[in-house]
Coordinates of C-alpha atoms in Angstrom, one line a residue:
Chain A
M86 CA 79.9 23.0 293.7
N87 CA 82.5 25.2 295.2
R88 CA 83.9 27.6 292.5
L89 CA 86.3 29.4 294.7
P90 CA 89.4 27.3 293.9
L91 CA 88.8 27.7 290.2
M92 CA 88.4 31.5 290.6
I93 CA 91.6 31.7 292.7
L94 CA 93.4 29.7 290.0
V95 CA 92.1 31.9 287.2
G96 CA 92.9 35.0 289.2
L97 CA 96.5 33.8 289.9
L98 CA 96.9 32.9 286.2
L99 CA 95.7 36.4 285.1
V100 CA 97.9 38.2 287.6
G101 CA 100.9 36.0 286.8
G102 CA 100.3 36.3 283.1
G103 CA 99.9 40.0 283.3
V104 CA 103.1 40.5 285.3
V105 CA 105.1 38.2 282.9
A106 CA 103.6 40.0 279.9
G107 CA 104.4 43.4 281.4
V108 CA 108.0 42.4 282.2
W109 CA 108.4 40.9 278.8
Y110 CA 107.1 44.0 277.1
Y111 CA 108.6 46.7 279.2
F112 CA 111.8 45.4 280.9
T113 CA 113.8 45.5 277.7
P114 CA 116.0 48.1 276.0
K115 CA 113.4 47.9 273.2
Y116 CA 111.2 49.8 275.5
T117 CA 113.6 51.6 277.9
R118 CA 115.9 53.0 275.2
V119 CA 114.2 53.1 271.9
G120 CA 112.6 56.5 271.3
Y121 CA 114.8 58.4 273.7
Q122 CA 115.0 61.8 272.2
P123 CA 116.6 64.4 274.5
L124 CA 116.1 68.1 274.0
Q125 CA 119.3 69.4 272.4
P126 CA 120.7 72.8 273.2
V127 CA 120.8 73.8 269.5
A128 CA 117.9 72.8 267.2
F129 CA 120.3 71.0 264.8
S130 CA 118.4 68.9 262.2
H131 CA 120.0 66.0 260.4
K132 CA 117.1 66.1 258.0
V133 CA 118.1 69.6 256.8
H134 CA 121.8 68.9 256.7
V135 CA 122.0 65.4 255.4
D136 CA 118.8 64.9 253.4
Q137 CA 118.4 68.4 252.1
L138 CA 122.0 69.5 251.7
G139 CA 123.4 66.1 251.0
L140 CA 126.3 66.3 253.5
D141 CA 128.1 63.0 254.2
C142 CA 128.1 61.8 257.8
R143 CA 131.9 62.0 257.8
Y144 CA 131.9 65.7 257.0
C145 CA 131.0 66.2 260.7
H146 CA 131.6 62.8 262.3
H147 CA 135.0 62.6 260.7
D148 CA 136.6 60.2 263.2
V149 CA 134.0 57.5 262.7
E150 CA 136.2 55.4 260.4
R151 CA 139.4 56.1 262.2
A152 CA 138.6 55.6 265.9
W153 CA 136.4 53.6 268.2
F154 CA 134.6 56.7 268.9
S155 CA 132.4 58.8 266.6
N156 CA 133.0 62.4 267.4
I157 CA 130.4 65.1 267.7
P158 CA 131.6 67.9 265.5
A159 CA 133.4 70.9 267.1
S160 CA 131.4 74.1 266.8
S161 CA 134.0 75.5 264.4
T162 CA 132.8 72.8 261.9
C163 CA 129.4 74.4 261.9
M164 CA 131.0 77.8 261.3
N165 CA 132.5 76.5 258.0
C166 CA 129.1 77.3 256.6
H167 CA 127.3 79.3 259.2
N168 CA 129.8 82.1 259.0
Q169 CA 127.9 82.9 255.8
V170 CA 124.6 81.0 256.0
L171 CA 122.1 82.2 258.7
K172 CA 124.9 84.4 260.0
D173 CA 122.8 86.2 262.6
D174 CA 120.1 83.6 263.2
P175 CA 119.1 83.4 266.8
R176 CA 118.9 79.6 266.6
L177 CA 122.6 79.5 266.1
A178 CA 123.5 82.0 268.9
L179 CA 124.9 79.2 271.1
V180 CA 127.2 78.0 268.3
R181 CA 128.6 81.4 267.7
E182 CA 129.1 81.9 271.5
S183 CA 130.9 78.5 271.7
V184 CA 133.3 79.4 268.9
A185 CA 134.0 82.8 270.4
T186 CA 134.6 81.5 274.0
G187 CA 135.9 77.9 273.3
R188 CA 133.3 76.5 275.6
P189 CA 131.8 73.4 274.0
I190 CA 128.1 73.1 273.2
P191 CA 126.5 70.8 275.8
W192 CA 125.0 68.3 273.4
V193 CA 123.1 65.5 275.2
Q194 CA 124.4 62.1 274.3
V195 CA 121.7 59.8 273.0
H196 CA 123.5 56.4 272.3
K197 CA 125.6 55.1 275.1
V198 CA 126.6 51.5 275.8
P199 CA 127.5 50.5 279.3
D200 CA 131.1 51.0 280.3
Y201 CA 131.7 47.3 280.5
V202 CA 131.0 46.9 276.8
Y203 CA 133.8 47.4 274.3
F204 CA 132.5 49.0 271.2
N205 CA 134.3 50.2 268.1
H206 CA 133.0 52.3 265.2
A207 CA 136.0 52.0 262.9
V208 CA 135.8 48.1 262.9
H209 CA 132.2 48.2 261.8
V210 CA 132.3 51.1 259.3
N211 CA 135.4 49.7 257.6
R212 CA 133.7 46.3 257.3
G213 CA 130.6 47.6 255.4
V214 CA 128.3 47.9 258.4
S215 CA 126.1 51.0 257.7
C216 CA 125.2 53.6 260.3
V217 CA 121.6 52.7 259.7
E218 CA 121.8 49.3 261.3
C219 CA 122.6 50.8 264.7
H220 CA 121.2 54.3 264.5
G221 CA 118.2 54.0 262.2
R222 CA 117.3 56.6 259.6
V223 CA 119.2 59.5 261.1
D224 CA 118.9 61.3 257.8
Q225 CA 115.2 61.6 258.3
M226 CA 115.3 62.8 261.9
D227 CA 114.8 66.4 262.8
E228 CA 116.0 65.5 266.2
V229 CA 118.0 62.4 266.8
Y230 CA 116.3 59.6 268.8
H231 CA 117.4 56.2 269.9
A232 CA 116.1 54.0 267.1
K233 CA 117.6 50.6 267.8
P234 CA 117.8 48.8 271.2
L235 CA 121.6 48.3 271.2
S236 CA 121.2 45.5 273.6
M237 CA 123.4 42.4 273.7
A238 CA 120.8 40.5 271.8
F239 CA 120.7 43.2 269.1
C240 CA 124.5 43.1 268.7
L241 CA 124.6 39.3 268.6
D242 CA 121.8 39.1 266.0
C243 CA 124.2 40.6 263.6
H244 CA 127.4 39.1 264.8
R245 CA 125.9 35.6 264.4
D246 CA 125.1 36.4 260.7
P247 CA 127.0 39.5 259.4
A248 CA 126.3 38.4 255.8
S249 CA 122.8 39.7 255.9
F250 CA 123.9 43.2 256.8
L251 CA 127.2 43.9 254.9
R252 CA 127.2 46.4 252.0
P253 CA 129.9 48.0 249.8
L254 CA 132.2 50.4 251.6
D255 CA 131.1 53.5 249.6
K256 CA 127.5 53.0 250.6
V257 CA 128.0 52.9 254.4
T258 CA 126.9 56.5 254.9
D259 CA 124.1 56.3 252.4
L260 CA 121.4 55.3 254.7
A261 CA 118.6 54.9 252.1
W262 CA 120.7 52.6 250.0
R263 CA 119.4 49.2 249.0
W264 CA 120.7 46.6 246.6
S265 CA 117.6 47.0 244.6
V266 CA 114.3 48.8 244.9
D267 CA 112.4 45.6 244.8
P268 CA 112.4 44.0 248.3
A269 CA 112.6 40.4 247.1
E270 CA 115.5 41.2 244.8
H271 CA 117.2 43.2 247.6
A272 CA 117.0 40.2 249.9
R273 CA 118.4 37.8 247.2
Q274 CA 121.3 40.2 246.4
Q275 CA 122.0 40.7 250.1
R276 CA 122.3 37.0 250.6
T277 CA 124.7 36.3 247.7
Q278 CA 126.7 39.6 247.8
G279 CA 126.8 39.6 251.6
R280 CA 128.3 36.1 251.6
W281 CA 130.8 37.2 249.0
L282 CA 131.8 40.3 250.9
M283 CA 132.2 38.3 254.1
E284 CA 134.6 35.9 252.4
H285 CA 136.4 38.7 250.5
W286 CA 137.0 40.8 253.6
R287 CA 137.5 37.7 255.8
V288 CA 134.8 39.0 258.2
E289 CA 134.5 36.8 261.3
S290 CA 131.3 36.0 263.1
L291 CA 132.4 37.2 266.6
Q292 CA 130.4 35.6 269.3
N293 CA 132.9 34.9 272.1
C294 CA 132.3 37.1 275.2
S295 CA 135.8 38.6 275.1
A296 CA 135.0 40.3 271.8
C297 CA 132.8 42.8 273.5
H298 CA 133.6 42.4 277.2
R299 CA 137.3 42.9 277.6
Chain B
M106 CA 85.1 37.7 290.6
R107 CA 83.5 40.6 288.7
Y108 CA 85.3 43.1 291.0
F109 CA 88.6 41.3 290.5
L110 CA 88.2 41.4 286.7
L111 CA 87.3 45.1 286.9
I112 CA 90.3 46.0 289.0
Y113 CA 92.5 43.9 286.8
A114 CA 91.4 45.7 283.7
L115 CA 91.8 49.0 285.4
V116 CA 95.4 48.2 286.5
V117 CA 96.4 47.0 283.1
G118 CA 94.8 50.1 281.6
I119 CA 96.7 52.4 284.0
V120 CA 100.0 50.7 283.4
V121 CA 99.6 50.9 279.6
A122 CA 98.5 54.5 279.9
I123 CA 101.4 55.5 282.0
A124 CA 104.1 53.4 280.4
G125 CA 103.0 53.7 276.8
C126 CA 104.2 51.3 274.1
R127 CA 107.6 50.4 272.8
G128 CA 109.3 52.9 270.6
S129 CA 107.3 56.0 271.6
L130 CA 109.4 59.1 271.7
S131 CA 110.4 60.3 275.2
R132 CA 112.5 63.1 276.6
K133 CA 113.4 61.1 279.7
P134 CA 116.7 59.3 279.8
P135 CA 116.7 55.5 279.8
I136 CA 116.4 53.9 283.2
E137 CA 119.6 52.1 284.5
V138 CA 118.6 50.0 287.4
F139 CA 122.1 49.2 288.8
P140 CA 124.2 51.9 287.2
D141 CA 127.4 51.0 289.2
M142 CA 128.8 48.7 286.6
D143 CA 127.2 50.5 283.7
R144 CA 128.9 53.8 284.6
Q145 CA 132.4 53.4 285.8
L146 CA 134.9 56.0 286.9
K147 CA 136.6 56.4 283.6
L148 CA 137.2 59.1 281.0
R149 CA 135.0 59.0 278.0
P150 CA 135.7 61.2 275.0
Q151 CA 133.7 64.5 274.8
Q152 CA 132.1 64.0 278.2
P153 CA 132.1 66.7 280.9
N154 CA 134.7 65.9 283.6
G155 CA 135.2 67.8 286.8
F156 CA 138.9 66.8 287.1
F157 CA 140.1 69.5 284.7
P158 CA 139.6 73.2 285.4
N159 CA 137.8 73.7 282.0
G160 CA 135.5 70.7 282.7
I161 CA 136.3 68.8 279.4
S162 CA 137.5 65.2 279.3
S163 CA 138.9 65.4 275.7
Q164 CA 141.7 67.9 276.5
P165 CA 143.4 69.6 273.6
P166 CA 147.0 68.4 273.4
V167 CA 149.7 70.5 274.9
P168 CA 151.3 72.7 272.3
G169 CA 154.2 70.8 270.7
T170 CA 152.7 67.4 271.4
I171 CA 153.8 64.8 268.8
R172 CA 151.4 62.1 268.0
R173 CA 152.7 58.6 267.8
S174 CA 152.4 57.7 264.2
L175 CA 153.8 56.0 261.1
P176 CA 155.8 58.0 258.7
I177 CA 154.2 59.3 255.5
Q178 CA 155.6 57.6 252.4
T179 CA 156.5 60.4 250.0
L180 CA 158.4 60.4 246.7
S181 CA 161.6 61.5 248.6
G182 CA 161.3 58.8 251.3
P183 CA 159.4 58.5 254.5
V184 CA 158.6 61.7 256.5
Y185 CA 157.2 61.9 260.0
P186 CA 154.2 64.2 260.5
F187 CA 156.1 66.6 262.8
E188 CA 159.0 67.3 260.4
D189 CA 159.3 70.6 258.6
A190 CA 158.9 69.0 255.2
P191 CA 156.8 69.9 252.1
V192 CA 154.4 67.1 252.7
N193 CA 153.4 68.5 256.0
T194 CA 153.4 72.2 255.3
G195 CA 153.1 72.6 251.5
R196 CA 156.2 74.8 251.5
W197 CA 159.9 74.2 251.0
P198 CA 161.6 73.9 254.4
G199 CA 162.9 77.3 255.7
V200 CA 161.3 79.5 253.1
T201 CA 157.7 80.5 252.3
N202 CA 157.7 79.3 248.7
F203 CA 155.0 76.7 248.0
V204 CA 156.0 73.4 246.5
E205 CA 155.0 73.1 242.9
L206 CA 154.2 69.4 242.8
N207 CA 152.4 66.8 244.9
P208 CA 155.1 65.1 247.2
L209 CA 153.1 61.9 247.2
A210 CA 153.3 59.3 244.4
V211 CA 150.2 60.0 242.3
S212 CA 148.5 56.7 241.5
G213 CA 145.0 55.6 240.5
A214 CA 144.4 54.6 244.1
L215 CA 145.3 58.1 245.4
L216 CA 143.1 59.8 242.8
R217 CA 140.1 57.5 243.7
R218 CA 140.7 58.4 247.4
G219 CA 140.9 62.0 246.5
Q220 CA 137.6 61.8 244.5
E221 CA 135.9 60.2 247.5
R222 CA 137.3 62.7 250.0
F223 CA 136.5 65.7 247.7
G224 CA 132.9 64.5 247.5
I225 CA 132.7 64.4 251.3
Y226 CA 134.6 67.6 252.3
C227 CA 134.6 70.0 249.4
A228 CA 131.6 69.2 247.1
P229 CA 129.0 70.7 249.6
C230 CA 130.4 74.1 248.8
H231 CA 132.5 73.9 245.6
G232 CA 130.2 71.4 243.9
P233 CA 131.0 68.0 242.6
A234 CA 132.7 69.5 239.5
G235 CA 134.5 72.1 241.5
D236 CA 132.8 75.0 239.8
G237 CA 131.6 76.7 243.0
N238 CA 128.0 75.6 242.6
G239 CA 127.5 73.3 245.6
V240 CA 124.2 73.0 247.4
T241 CA 125.1 75.8 249.9
R242 CA 125.4 78.3 247.0
K243 CA 121.6 78.6 246.7
L244 CA 121.1 78.7 250.5
G245 CA 123.1 81.7 251.4
M246 CA 126.7 81.2 250.7
A247 CA 127.4 84.0 248.3
V248 CA 131.1 83.7 247.7
V249 CA 132.5 80.3 246.9
A250 CA 135.5 80.1 244.8
N251 CA 135.3 78.4 241.4
L252 CA 138.3 76.0 241.3
H253 CA 138.5 76.4 237.6
D254 CA 139.5 80.0 238.0
P255 CA 142.8 80.6 236.1
R256 CA 144.4 82.0 239.2
I257 CA 143.6 78.7 241.1
V258 CA 144.6 76.5 238.1
E259 CA 148.0 78.2 238.2
M260 CA 148.4 77.9 241.9
P261 CA 151.2 75.5 243.0
D262 CA 150.0 72.3 244.6
G263 CA 151.5 73.4 247.9
E264 CA 149.3 76.4 248.0
I265 CA 146.1 74.4 247.5
F266 CA 147.3 72.1 250.3
H267 CA 147.8 75.2 252.4
V268 CA 144.3 76.5 251.7
I269 CA 142.8 73.1 252.6
S270 CA 144.8 73.0 255.9
H271 CA 144.5 76.5 257.0
G272 CA 141.7 78.0 255.0
R273 CA 141.7 81.4 253.3
N274 CA 139.5 84.4 253.7
L275 CA 135.9 83.0 254.2
M276 CA 136.9 79.4 253.9
Q277 CA 138.1 77.8 257.1
G278 CA 140.8 75.2 257.4
Y279 CA 140.2 71.4 257.3
A280 CA 143.3 70.3 259.1
A281 CA 141.3 68.8 262.0
Q282 CA 139.0 66.8 259.7
I283 CA 141.3 65.6 256.9
P284 CA 144.6 63.8 257.6
V285 CA 147.7 64.9 255.6
E286 CA 147.7 62.1 253.0
D287 CA 144.0 62.7 252.2
R288 CA 144.7 66.4 251.8
W289 CA 147.3 65.6 249.1
A290 CA 144.9 63.1 247.6
I291 CA 142.3 65.9 247.3
V292 CA 144.9 68.2 245.8
A293 CA 145.6 65.6 243.1
Y294 CA 141.9 65.2 242.4
V295 CA 141.4 69.0 242.1
R296 CA 144.1 68.8 239.4
V297 CA 142.1 66.1 237.7
L298 CA 139.0 68.2 237.8
Q299 CA 140.8 71.2 236.4
R300 CA 142.4 69.1 233.7
S301 CA 139.0 67.7 232.7
W302 CA 137.7 71.3 232.4
L303 CA 140.6 72.6 230.3
G304 CA 141.0 69.5 228.2
S305 CA 140.2 69.4 224.5
L306 CA 138.8 66.6 222.3
E307 CA 142.3 65.7 221.2
D308 CA 143.3 64.7 224.7
L309 CA 140.9 61.8 224.7
P310 CA 142.0 58.3 223.7
L311 CA 140.8 57.4 220.2
H312 CA 137.9 55.1 221.1
L313 CA 136.5 57.6 223.6
R314 CA 136.8 60.5 221.1
Q315 CA 135.0 58.5 218.4
S316 CA 132.1 57.7 220.8
L317 CA 131.8 61.4 221.6
E318 CA 132.0 62.5 218.0
R319 CA 129.3 60.1 217.0
Q320 CA 126.9 61.9 219.4
P321 CA 125.1 64.8 217.7

């Protein structure tokens, strides 16, 4: 019996399957973006400043609830403390130089949606969507990395069902916050309270294209 | 067939070895295959931009620029943010005297706002109770004012507003971070903290006082 056709078939299936699996696995923002961790000009650590010192995100990213854009703090913000703390530390040389000359620190942007997408921080933050949903546990990162894919599917997962993500407004910047330490209880509370918050704030489930592409 | 399987396994192995798995940390920027629509010719805040001589896209406003905004509702009527009025400067117009009292209507909502904002912007240094024992105290900030200092308790509201806006000595100003209304809300909350520190048992309503007295 001639086994050649069978072997060709198996070979084609393997190659085809391999290519499909490779594209499925690699050609997605879950692979291309997640984990992107650029080298920053100053070794600034969110873990030290947020987790250890307990600073609120809005101390530095103060525009996040007022504008579409979440600002990176000016170097003078760092000097609020670092004019006394680690005053002559070489790790902060660039910050001091930037304050003296007015030249901004060239931080490398990590999260960046394409220019054809309209995004808005204030809308989300003032509707009880926490930073952690889109940026991961920044408070545990020594260097910021891209933790979530921020693809269209990712945005829509939440826009189809915001109730499973909403939380009280004063907990938005508390990234470790849960309704309850017990996961089952957390899920139950999230379902009931999330639905209540959604009705209370009249949150819409925005899925039309013009919400994000305008 | 054996050779084919061998090569196949090799190729898969090489691809996985080079490309790694999802979520692994990488210093390389994400690939954008057709960046022409992703990255359009438009200004984005805080991005470098060659158009201006200083290379910044978020240009500081020209001196004297007036932002379009709604008036601030004060006790003496609406005031625009550019007017020389107590609510914007903390001083009486034309003189350097600080205003004694908060020009905003002090309500429960304002105090709650002030409490939240104080927690964000002041507590890291002055501590949640305003006694100067914030986290930074232990980590190298030697001089942080105790807001219960009699000198500060006696300060007019306008002067505290001025300190928040423009700083004083080693403390820097917070005008860029905190909008005017929130600064007055913080001033009102600082007064609450000072009052709570100076208060005596007689100031409490009866039922609270009884519950305190019952404690050993």
